[in-house]
PDB file of C-alpha atoms in Angstrom:
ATOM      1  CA  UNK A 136      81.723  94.445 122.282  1.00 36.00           C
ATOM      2  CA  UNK A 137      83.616  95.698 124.908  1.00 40.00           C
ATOM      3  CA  UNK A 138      84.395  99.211 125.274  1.00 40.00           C
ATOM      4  CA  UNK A 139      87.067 101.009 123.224  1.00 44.00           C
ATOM      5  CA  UNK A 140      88.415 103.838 125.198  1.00 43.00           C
ATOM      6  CA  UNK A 141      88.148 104.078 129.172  1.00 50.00           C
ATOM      7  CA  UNK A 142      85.589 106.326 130.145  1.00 51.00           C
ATOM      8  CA  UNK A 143      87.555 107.882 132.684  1.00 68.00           C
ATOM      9  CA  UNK A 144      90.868 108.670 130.465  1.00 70.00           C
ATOM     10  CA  UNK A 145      88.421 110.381 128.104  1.00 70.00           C
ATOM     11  CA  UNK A 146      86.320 112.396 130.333  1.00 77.00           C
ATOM     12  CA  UNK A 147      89.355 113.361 132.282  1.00 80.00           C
ATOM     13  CA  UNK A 148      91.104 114.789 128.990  1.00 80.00           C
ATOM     14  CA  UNK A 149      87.950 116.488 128.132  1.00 82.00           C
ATOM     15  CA  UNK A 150      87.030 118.084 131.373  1.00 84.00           C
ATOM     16  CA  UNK A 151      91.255 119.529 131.220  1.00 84.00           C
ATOM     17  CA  UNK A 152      90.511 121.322 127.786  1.00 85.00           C
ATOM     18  CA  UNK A 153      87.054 122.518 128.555  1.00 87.00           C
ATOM     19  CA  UNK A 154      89.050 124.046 131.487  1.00 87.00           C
ATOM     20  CA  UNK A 155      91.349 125.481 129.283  1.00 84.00           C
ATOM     21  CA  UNK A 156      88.452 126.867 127.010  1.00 88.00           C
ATOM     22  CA  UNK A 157      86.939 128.481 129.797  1.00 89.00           C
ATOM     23  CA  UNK A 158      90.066 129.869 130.736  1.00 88.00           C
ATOM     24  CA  UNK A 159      91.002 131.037 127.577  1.00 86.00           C
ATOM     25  CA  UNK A 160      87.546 133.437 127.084  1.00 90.00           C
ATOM     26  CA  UNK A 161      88.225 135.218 130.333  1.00 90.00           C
ATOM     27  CA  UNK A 162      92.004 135.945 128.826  1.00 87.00           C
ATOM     28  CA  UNK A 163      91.093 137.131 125.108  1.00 88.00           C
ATOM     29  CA  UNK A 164      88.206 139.508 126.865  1.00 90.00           C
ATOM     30  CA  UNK A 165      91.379 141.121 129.519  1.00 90.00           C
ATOM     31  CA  UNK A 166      94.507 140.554 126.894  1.00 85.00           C
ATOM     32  CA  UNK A 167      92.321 142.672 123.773  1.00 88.00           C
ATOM     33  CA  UNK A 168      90.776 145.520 126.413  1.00 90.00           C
ATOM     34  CA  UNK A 169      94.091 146.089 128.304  1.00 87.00           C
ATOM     35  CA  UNK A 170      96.005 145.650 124.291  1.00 85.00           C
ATOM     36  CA  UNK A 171      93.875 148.546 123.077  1.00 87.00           C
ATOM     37  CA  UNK A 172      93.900 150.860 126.795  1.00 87.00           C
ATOM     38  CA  UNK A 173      97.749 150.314 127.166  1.00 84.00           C
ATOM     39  CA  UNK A 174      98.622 150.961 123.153  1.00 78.00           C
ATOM     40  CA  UNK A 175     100.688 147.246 123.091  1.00 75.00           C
ATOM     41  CA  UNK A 176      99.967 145.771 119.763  1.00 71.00           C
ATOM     42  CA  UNK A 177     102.057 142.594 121.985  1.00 68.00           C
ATOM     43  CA  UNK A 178      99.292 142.090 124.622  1.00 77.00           C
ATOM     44  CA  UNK A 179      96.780 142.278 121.286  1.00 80.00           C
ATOM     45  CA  UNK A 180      98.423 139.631 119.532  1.00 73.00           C
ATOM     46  CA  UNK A 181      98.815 137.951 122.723  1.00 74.00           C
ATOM     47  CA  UNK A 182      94.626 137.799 122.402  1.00 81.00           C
ATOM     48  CA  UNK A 183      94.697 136.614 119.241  1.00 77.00           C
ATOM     49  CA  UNK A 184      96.540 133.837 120.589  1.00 71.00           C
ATOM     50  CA  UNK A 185      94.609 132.958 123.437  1.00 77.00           C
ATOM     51  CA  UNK A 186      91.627 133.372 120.770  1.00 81.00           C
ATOM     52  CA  UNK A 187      93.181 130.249 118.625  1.00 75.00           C
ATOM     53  CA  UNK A 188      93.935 128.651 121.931  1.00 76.00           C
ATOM     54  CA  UNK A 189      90.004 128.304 122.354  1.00 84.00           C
ATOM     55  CA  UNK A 190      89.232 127.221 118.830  1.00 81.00           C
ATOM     56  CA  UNK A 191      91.562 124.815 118.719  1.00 78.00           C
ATOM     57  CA  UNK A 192      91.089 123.452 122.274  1.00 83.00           C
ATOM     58  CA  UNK A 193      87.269 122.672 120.617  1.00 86.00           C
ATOM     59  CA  UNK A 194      89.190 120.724 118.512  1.00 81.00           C
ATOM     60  CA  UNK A 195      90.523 118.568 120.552  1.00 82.00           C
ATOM     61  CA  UNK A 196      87.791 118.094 123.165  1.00 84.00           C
ATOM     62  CA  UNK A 197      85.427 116.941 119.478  1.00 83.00           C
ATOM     63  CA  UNK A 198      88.980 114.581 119.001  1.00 81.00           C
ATOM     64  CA  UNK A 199      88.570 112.889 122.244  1.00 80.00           C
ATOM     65  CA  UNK A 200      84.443 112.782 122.283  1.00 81.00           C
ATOM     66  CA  UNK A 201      84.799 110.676 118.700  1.00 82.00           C
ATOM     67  CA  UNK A 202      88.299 109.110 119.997  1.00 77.00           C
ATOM     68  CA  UNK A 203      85.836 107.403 122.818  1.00 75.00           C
ATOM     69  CA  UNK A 204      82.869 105.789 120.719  1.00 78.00           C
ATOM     70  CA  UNK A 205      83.571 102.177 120.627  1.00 77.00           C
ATOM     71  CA  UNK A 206      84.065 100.427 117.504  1.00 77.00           C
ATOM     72  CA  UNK A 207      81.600  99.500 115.104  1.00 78.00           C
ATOM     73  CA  UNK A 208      81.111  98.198 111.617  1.00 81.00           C
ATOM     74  CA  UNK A 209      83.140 100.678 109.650  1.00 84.00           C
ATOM     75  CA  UNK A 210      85.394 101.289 112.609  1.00 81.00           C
ATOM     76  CA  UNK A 211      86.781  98.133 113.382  1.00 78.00           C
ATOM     77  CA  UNK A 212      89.996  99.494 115.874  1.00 78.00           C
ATOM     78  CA  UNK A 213      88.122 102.097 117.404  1.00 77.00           C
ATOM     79  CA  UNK A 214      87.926 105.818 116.379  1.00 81.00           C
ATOM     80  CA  UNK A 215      91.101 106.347 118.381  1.00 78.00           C
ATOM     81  CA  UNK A 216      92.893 108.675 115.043  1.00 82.00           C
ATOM     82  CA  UNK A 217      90.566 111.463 115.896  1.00 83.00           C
ATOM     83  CA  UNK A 218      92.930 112.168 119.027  1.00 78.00           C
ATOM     84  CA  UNK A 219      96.412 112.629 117.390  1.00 83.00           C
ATOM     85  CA  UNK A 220      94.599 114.305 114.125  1.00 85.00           C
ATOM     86  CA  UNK A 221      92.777 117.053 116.467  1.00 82.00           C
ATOM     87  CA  UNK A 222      96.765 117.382 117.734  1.00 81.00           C
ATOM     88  CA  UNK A 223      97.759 117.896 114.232  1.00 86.00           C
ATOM     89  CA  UNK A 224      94.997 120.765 113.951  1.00 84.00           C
ATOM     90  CA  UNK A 225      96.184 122.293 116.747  1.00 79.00           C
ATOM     91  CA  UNK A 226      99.701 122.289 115.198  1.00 84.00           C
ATOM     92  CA  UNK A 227      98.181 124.155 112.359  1.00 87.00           C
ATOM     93  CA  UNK A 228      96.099 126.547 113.781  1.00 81.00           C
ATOM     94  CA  UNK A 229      98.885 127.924 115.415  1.00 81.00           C
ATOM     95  CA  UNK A 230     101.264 128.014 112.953  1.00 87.00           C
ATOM     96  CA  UNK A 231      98.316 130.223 111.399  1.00 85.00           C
ATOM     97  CA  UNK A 232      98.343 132.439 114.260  1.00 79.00           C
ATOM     98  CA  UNK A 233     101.824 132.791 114.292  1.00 84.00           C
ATOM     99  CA  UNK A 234     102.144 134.017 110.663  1.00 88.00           C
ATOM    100  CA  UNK A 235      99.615 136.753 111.670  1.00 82.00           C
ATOM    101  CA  UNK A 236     101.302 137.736 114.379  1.00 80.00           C
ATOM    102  CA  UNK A 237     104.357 137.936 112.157  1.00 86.00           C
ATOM    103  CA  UNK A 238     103.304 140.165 109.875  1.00 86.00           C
ATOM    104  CA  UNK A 239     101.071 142.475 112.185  1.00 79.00           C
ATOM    105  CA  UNK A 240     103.901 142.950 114.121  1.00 81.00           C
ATOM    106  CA  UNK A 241     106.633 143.955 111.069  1.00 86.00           C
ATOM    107  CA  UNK A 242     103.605 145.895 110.046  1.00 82.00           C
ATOM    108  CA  UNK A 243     103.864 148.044 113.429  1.00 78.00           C
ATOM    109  CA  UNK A 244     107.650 148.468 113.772  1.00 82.00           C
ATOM    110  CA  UNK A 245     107.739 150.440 110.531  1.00 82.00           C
ATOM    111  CA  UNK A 246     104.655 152.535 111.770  1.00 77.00           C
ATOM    112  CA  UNK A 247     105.293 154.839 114.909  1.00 68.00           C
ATOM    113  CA  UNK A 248     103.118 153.842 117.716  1.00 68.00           C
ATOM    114  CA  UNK A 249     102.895 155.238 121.405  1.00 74.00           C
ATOM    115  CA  UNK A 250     104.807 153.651 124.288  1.00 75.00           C
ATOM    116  CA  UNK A 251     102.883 151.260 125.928  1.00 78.00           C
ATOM    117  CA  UNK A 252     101.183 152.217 129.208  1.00 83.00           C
ATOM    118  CA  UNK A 253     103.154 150.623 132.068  1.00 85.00           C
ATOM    119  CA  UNK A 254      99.612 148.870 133.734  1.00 88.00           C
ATOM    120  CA  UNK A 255      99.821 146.159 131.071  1.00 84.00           C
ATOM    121  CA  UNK A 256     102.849 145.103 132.708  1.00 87.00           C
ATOM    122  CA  UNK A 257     100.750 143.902 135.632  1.00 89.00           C
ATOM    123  CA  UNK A 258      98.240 142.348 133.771  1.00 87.00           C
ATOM    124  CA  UNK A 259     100.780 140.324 132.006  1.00 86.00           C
ATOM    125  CA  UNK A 260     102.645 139.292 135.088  1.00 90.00           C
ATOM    126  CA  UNK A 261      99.276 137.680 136.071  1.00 90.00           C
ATOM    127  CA  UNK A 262      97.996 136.505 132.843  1.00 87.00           C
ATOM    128  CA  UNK A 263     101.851 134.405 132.169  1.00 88.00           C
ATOM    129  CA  UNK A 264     101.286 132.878 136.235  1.00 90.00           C
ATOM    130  CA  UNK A 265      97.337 132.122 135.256  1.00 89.00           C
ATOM    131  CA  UNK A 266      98.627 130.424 131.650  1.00 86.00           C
ATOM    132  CA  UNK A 267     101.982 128.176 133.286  1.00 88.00           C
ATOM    133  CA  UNK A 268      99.742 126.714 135.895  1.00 90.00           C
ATOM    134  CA  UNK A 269      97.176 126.061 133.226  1.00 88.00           C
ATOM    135  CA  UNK A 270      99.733 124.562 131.247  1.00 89.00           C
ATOM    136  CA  UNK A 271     100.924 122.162 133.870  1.00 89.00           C
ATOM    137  CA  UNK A 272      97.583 120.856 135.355  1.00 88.00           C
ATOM    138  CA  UNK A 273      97.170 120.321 131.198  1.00 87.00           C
ATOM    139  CA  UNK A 274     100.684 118.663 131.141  1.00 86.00           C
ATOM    140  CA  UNK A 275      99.762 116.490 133.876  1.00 87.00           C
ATOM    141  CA  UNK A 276      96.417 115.092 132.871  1.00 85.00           C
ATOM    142  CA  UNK A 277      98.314 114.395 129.609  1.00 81.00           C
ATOM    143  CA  UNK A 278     100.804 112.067 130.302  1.00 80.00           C
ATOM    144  CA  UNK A 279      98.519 110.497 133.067  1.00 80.00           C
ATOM    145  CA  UNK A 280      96.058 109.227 129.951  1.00 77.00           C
ATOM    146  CA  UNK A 281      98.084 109.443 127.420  1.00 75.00           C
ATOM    147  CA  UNK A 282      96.785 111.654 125.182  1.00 76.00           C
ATOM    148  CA  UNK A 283      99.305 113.375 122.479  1.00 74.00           C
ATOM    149  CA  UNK A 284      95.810 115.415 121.770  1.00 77.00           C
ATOM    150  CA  UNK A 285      95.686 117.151 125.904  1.00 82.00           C
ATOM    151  CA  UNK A 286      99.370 117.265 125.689  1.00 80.00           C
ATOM    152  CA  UNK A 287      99.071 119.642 122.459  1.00 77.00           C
ATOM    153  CA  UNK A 288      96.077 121.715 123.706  1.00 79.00           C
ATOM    154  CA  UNK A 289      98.678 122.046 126.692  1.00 84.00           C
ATOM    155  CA  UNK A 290     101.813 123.002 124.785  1.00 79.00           C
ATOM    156  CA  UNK A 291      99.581 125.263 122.929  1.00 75.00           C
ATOM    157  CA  UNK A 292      98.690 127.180 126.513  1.00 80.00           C
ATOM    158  CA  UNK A 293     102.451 127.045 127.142  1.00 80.00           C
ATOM    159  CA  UNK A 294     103.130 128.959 124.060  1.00 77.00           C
ATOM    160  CA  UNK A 295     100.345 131.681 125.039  1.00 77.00           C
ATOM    161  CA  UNK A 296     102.316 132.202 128.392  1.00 82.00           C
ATOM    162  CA  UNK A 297     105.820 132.270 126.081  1.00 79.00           C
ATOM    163  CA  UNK A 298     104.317 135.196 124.597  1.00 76.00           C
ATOM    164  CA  UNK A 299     102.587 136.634 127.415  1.00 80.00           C
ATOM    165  CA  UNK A 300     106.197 136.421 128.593  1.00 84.00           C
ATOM    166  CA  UNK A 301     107.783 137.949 125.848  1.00 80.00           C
ATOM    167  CA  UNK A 302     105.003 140.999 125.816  1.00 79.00           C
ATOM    168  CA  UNK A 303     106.040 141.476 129.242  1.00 85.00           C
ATOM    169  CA  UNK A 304     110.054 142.090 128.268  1.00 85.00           C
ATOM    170  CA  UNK A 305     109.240 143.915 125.027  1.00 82.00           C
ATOM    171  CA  UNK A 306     106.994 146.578 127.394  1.00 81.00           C
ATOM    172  CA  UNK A 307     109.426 146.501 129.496  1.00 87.00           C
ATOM    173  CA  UNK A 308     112.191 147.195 127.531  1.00 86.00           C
ATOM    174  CA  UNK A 309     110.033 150.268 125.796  1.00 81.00           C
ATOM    175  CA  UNK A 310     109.173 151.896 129.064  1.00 83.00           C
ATOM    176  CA  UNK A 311     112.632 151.888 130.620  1.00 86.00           C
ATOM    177  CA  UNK A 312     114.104 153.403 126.782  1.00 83.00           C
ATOM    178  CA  UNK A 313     111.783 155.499 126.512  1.00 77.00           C
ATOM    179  CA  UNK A 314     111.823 157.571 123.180  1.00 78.00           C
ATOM    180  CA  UNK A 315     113.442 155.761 120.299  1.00 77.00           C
ATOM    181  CA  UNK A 316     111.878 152.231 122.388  1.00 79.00           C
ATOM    182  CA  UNK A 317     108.276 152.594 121.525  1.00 74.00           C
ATOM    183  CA  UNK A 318     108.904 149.384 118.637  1.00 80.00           C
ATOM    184  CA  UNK A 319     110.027 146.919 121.446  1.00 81.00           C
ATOM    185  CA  UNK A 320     107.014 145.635 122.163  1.00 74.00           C
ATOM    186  CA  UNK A 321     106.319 144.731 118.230  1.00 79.00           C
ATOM    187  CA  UNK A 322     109.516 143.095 118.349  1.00 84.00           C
ATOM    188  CA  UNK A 323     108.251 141.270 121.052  1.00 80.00           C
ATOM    189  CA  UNK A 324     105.425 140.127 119.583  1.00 77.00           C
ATOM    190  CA  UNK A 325     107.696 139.086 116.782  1.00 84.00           C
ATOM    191  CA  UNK A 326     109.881 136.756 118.693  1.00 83.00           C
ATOM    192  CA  UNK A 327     106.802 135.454 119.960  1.00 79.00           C
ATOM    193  CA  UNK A 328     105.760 134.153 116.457  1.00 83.00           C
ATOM    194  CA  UNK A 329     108.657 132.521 115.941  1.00 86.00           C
ATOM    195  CA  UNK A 330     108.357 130.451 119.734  1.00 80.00           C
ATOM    196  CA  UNK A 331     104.866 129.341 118.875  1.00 81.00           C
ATOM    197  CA  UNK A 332     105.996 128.111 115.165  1.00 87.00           C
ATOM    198  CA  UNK A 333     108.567 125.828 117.613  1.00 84.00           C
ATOM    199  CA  UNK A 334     106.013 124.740 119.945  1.00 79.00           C
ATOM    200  CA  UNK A 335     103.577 123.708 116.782  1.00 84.00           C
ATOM    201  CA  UNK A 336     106.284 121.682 115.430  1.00 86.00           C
ATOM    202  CA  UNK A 337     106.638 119.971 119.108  1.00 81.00           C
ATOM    203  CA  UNK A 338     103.091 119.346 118.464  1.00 80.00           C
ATOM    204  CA  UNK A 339     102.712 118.189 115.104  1.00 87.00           C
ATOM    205  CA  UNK A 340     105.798 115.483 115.000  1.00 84.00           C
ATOM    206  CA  UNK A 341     104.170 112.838 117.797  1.00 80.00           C
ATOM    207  CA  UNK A 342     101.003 113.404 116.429  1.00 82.00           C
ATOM    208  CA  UNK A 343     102.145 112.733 112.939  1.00 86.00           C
ATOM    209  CA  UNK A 344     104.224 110.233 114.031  1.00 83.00           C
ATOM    210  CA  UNK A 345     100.877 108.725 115.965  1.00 81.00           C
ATOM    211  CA  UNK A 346      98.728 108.315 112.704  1.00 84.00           C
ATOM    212  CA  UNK A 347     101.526 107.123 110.515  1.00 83.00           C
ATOM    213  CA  UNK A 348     101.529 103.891 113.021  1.00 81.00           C
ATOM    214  CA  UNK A 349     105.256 105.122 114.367  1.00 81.00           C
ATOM    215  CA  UNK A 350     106.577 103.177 116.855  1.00 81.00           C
ATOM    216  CA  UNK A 351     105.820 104.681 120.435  1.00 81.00           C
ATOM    217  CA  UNK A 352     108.547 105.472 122.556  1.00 76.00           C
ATOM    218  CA  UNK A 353     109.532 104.041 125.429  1.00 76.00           C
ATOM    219  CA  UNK A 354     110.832 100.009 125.932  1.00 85.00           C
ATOM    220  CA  UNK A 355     107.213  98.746 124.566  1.00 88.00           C
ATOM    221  CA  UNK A 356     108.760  96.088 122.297  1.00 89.00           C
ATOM    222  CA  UNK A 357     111.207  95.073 124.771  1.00 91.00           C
ATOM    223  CA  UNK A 358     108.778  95.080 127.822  1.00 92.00           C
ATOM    224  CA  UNK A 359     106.310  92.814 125.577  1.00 94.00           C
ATOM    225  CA  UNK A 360     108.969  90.416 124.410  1.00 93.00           C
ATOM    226  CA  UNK A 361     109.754  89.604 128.220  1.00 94.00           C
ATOM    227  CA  UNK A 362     106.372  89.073 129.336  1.00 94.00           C
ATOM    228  CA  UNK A 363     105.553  86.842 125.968  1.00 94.00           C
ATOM    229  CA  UNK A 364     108.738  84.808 127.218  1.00 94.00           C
ATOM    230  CA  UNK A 365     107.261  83.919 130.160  1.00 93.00           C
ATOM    231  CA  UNK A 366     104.807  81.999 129.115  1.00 94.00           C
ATOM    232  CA  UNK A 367     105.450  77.991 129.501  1.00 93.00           C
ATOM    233  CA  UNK A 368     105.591  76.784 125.758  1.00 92.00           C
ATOM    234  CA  UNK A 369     107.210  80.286 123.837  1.00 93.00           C
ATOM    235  CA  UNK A 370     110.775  79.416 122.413  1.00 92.00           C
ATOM    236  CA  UNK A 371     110.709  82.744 120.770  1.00 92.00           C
ATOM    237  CA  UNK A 372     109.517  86.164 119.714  1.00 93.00           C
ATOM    238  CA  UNK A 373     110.595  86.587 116.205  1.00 90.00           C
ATOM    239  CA  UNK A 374     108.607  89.764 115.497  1.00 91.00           C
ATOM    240  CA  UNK A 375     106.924  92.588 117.672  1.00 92.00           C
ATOM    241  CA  UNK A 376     105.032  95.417 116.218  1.00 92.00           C
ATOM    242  CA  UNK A 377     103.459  98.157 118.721  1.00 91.00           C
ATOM    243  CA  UNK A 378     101.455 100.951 117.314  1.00 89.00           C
ATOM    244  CA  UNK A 379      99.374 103.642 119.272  1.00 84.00           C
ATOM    245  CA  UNK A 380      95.919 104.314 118.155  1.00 80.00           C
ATOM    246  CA  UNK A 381      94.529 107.124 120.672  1.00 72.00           C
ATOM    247  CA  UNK A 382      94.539 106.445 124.407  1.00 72.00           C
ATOM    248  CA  UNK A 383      95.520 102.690 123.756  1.00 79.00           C
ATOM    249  CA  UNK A 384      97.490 100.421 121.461  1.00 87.00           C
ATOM    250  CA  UNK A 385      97.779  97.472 119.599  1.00 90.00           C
ATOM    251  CA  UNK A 386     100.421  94.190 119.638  1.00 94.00           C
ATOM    252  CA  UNK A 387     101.346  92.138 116.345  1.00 93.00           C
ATOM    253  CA  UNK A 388     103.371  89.269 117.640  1.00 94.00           C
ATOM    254  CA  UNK A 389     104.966  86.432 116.260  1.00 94.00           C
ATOM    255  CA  UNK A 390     105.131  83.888 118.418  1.00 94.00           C
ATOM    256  CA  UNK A 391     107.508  80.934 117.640  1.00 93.00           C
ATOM    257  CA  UNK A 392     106.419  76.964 119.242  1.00 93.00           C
ATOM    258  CA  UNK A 393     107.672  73.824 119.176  1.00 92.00           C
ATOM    259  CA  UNK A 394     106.135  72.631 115.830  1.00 89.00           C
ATOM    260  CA  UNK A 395     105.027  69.231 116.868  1.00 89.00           C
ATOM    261  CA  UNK A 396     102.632  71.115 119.236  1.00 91.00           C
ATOM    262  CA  UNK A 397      98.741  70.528 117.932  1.00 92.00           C
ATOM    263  CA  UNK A 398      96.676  73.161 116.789  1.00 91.00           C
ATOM    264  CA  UNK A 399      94.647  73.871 120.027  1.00 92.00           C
ATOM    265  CA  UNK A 400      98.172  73.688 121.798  1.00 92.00           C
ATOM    266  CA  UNK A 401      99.627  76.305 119.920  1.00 91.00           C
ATOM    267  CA  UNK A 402      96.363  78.186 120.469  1.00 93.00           C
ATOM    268  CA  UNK A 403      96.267  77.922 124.149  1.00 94.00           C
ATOM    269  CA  UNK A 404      99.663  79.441 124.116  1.00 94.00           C
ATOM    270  CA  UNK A 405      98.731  82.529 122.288  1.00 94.00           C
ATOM    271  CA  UNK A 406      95.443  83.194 124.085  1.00 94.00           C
ATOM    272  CA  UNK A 407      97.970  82.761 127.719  1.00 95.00           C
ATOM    273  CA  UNK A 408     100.313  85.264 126.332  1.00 95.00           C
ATOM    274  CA  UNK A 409      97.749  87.922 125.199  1.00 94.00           C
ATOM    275  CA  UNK A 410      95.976  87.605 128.388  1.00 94.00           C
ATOM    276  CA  UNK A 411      99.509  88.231 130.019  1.00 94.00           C
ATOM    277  CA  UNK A 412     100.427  90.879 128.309  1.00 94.00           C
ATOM    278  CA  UNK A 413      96.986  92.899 128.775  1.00 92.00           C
ATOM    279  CA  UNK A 414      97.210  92.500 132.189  1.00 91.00           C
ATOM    280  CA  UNK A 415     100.715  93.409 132.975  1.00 92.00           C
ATOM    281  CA  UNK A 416     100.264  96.142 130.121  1.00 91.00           C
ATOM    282  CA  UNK A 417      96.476  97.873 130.760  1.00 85.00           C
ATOM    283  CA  UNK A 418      97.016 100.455 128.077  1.00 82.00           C
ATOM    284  CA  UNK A 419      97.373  97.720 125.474  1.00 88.00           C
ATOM    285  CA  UNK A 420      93.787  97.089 123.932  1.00 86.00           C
ATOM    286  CA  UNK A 421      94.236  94.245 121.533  1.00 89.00           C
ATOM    287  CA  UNK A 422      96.926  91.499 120.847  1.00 93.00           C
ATOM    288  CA  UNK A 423      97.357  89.555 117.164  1.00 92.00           C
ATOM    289  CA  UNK A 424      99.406  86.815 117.692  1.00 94.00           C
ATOM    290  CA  UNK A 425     100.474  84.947 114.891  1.00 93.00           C
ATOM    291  CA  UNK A 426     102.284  80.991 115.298  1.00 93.00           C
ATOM    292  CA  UNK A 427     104.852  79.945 114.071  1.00 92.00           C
ATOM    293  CA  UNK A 428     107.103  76.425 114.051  1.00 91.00           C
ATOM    294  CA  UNK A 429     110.533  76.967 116.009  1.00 82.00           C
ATOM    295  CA  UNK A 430     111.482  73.940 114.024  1.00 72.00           C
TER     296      UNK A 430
END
């Protein structure tokens, strides 16, 4: 049986996130030491962030290792669901660490605190450039495989430079008020809860989407249609169904012939237009082609 996911889409999308991982150690170990020296509570829960960043960035490198066995027995179309559902966790682990955030935060603005010491500022000005480049290298692997589960892990590093960000105005805003400012940088970290329960939405929707067999976006259908049509002997497509299943997907086509056509006629049709279609379309795996009479 021939393999199920290409070997280079998956170890591609799992070299990105053990990138991030690695990434994402060195960050919790400066965010939480500079957090605690500098007396921002922002930078802290900007650690706690990171910290989710490399659980859930686990998740998704286990999603694509079992998204890339090939299909057995029990597993007929692959194990390709573990990608969008190791999205999904993502989704949820940080709407978990937003929550906490939330409430450490509303916690600490009704608590006096110290200003924040005016070095974390620097720190966070590097730690938001380290985090946006991380995102995009992410971003760009992503789309180049196809992966909804690298494209959350890289969302989810975008969010961690949002509140880096956001730490950095809050801090900010407290050392130029001075007394009466020292709560800006809880608010801060606030705001920041409420941008990373956004970008875990932006996460979770494709992904649900994904393993609820929702058609993928983009002119599939109507790019499959057009090649079936080519084919000498189609007089019409009467149905097209496209669903994603990891780093690939899967055709269900109804393909209408002229009915006085014998059985291995009508066969040799279908077998030319899934071979067409997998070649002009490499990302589709697997065609199911169904004939019917035009007449």
């Amino acid at each position: 049986m021939e393999e199920h996911l290409s070997p280079s889409n998956a170890e591609r999308g799992q070299k990105a996130t053990l990138t991030g991982i690695a990434v994402n150690i060195g960050l919790v170990l400066i965010k939480a030491t500079t957090g605690w020296l500098g007396n921002s509570y922002a930078l802290i829960a900007d650690a706690l962030e990171s910290a989710t960043d490399i659980i859930t960035s686990t998740f998704v490198w286990l999603g694509l290792r079992v998204a890339a066995r090939k299909p057995d027995e029990n597993h007929p179309y692959g194990h390709g669901k573990a990608e969008p559902l190791a999205a999904m966790l993502v989704s949820f682990a940080l709407i978990a660490a937003a929550i906490l955030i939330a409430v450490q935060s509303i916690q600490n603005i009704q608590t006096p605190h110290e200003t924040p010491k005016a070095f974390t500022l620097i720190v966070l000005a590097g730690i938001v450039l380290v985090k946006e480049v991380l995102f995009r290298k992410m971003a760009q692997v992503g789309s180049e495989v196809d992966s909804s589960a690298v494209k959350a892990d890289a969302w989810h590093q975008r969010s961690d430079a949002i509140t880096s960000l956001t730490a950095f105005i809050g801090i900010s805003i407290a050392l130029i008020g001075g007394p009466g400012y020292e709560s800006a940088d809880d608010w801060a970290a606030l705001l920041a809860s409420g941008v990373i329960v956004f970008n875990a939405y932006h996460i979770f929707r494709p992904s649900f989407g994904e393993i609820m067999d929702e058609s993928p976006s983009g002119n599939w259908r109507a790019e499959i249609e057009a090649i079936a049509l080519t084919i000498p002997g189609v007089e019409r497509i009467e149905k097209c169904y496209v669903r994603k299943t990891g780093f690939e997907y899967f055709v269900d086509l109804h393909v209408e012939v002229d009915g006085d056509l014998s059985v291995r006629e009508g066969h040799a049709i279908a077998h030319q237009v899934k071979e067409a279609i997998k070649s002009q379309k490499p990302a589709v795996y697997d065609v199911l082609i169904h004939i019917e009479p035009s007449n």
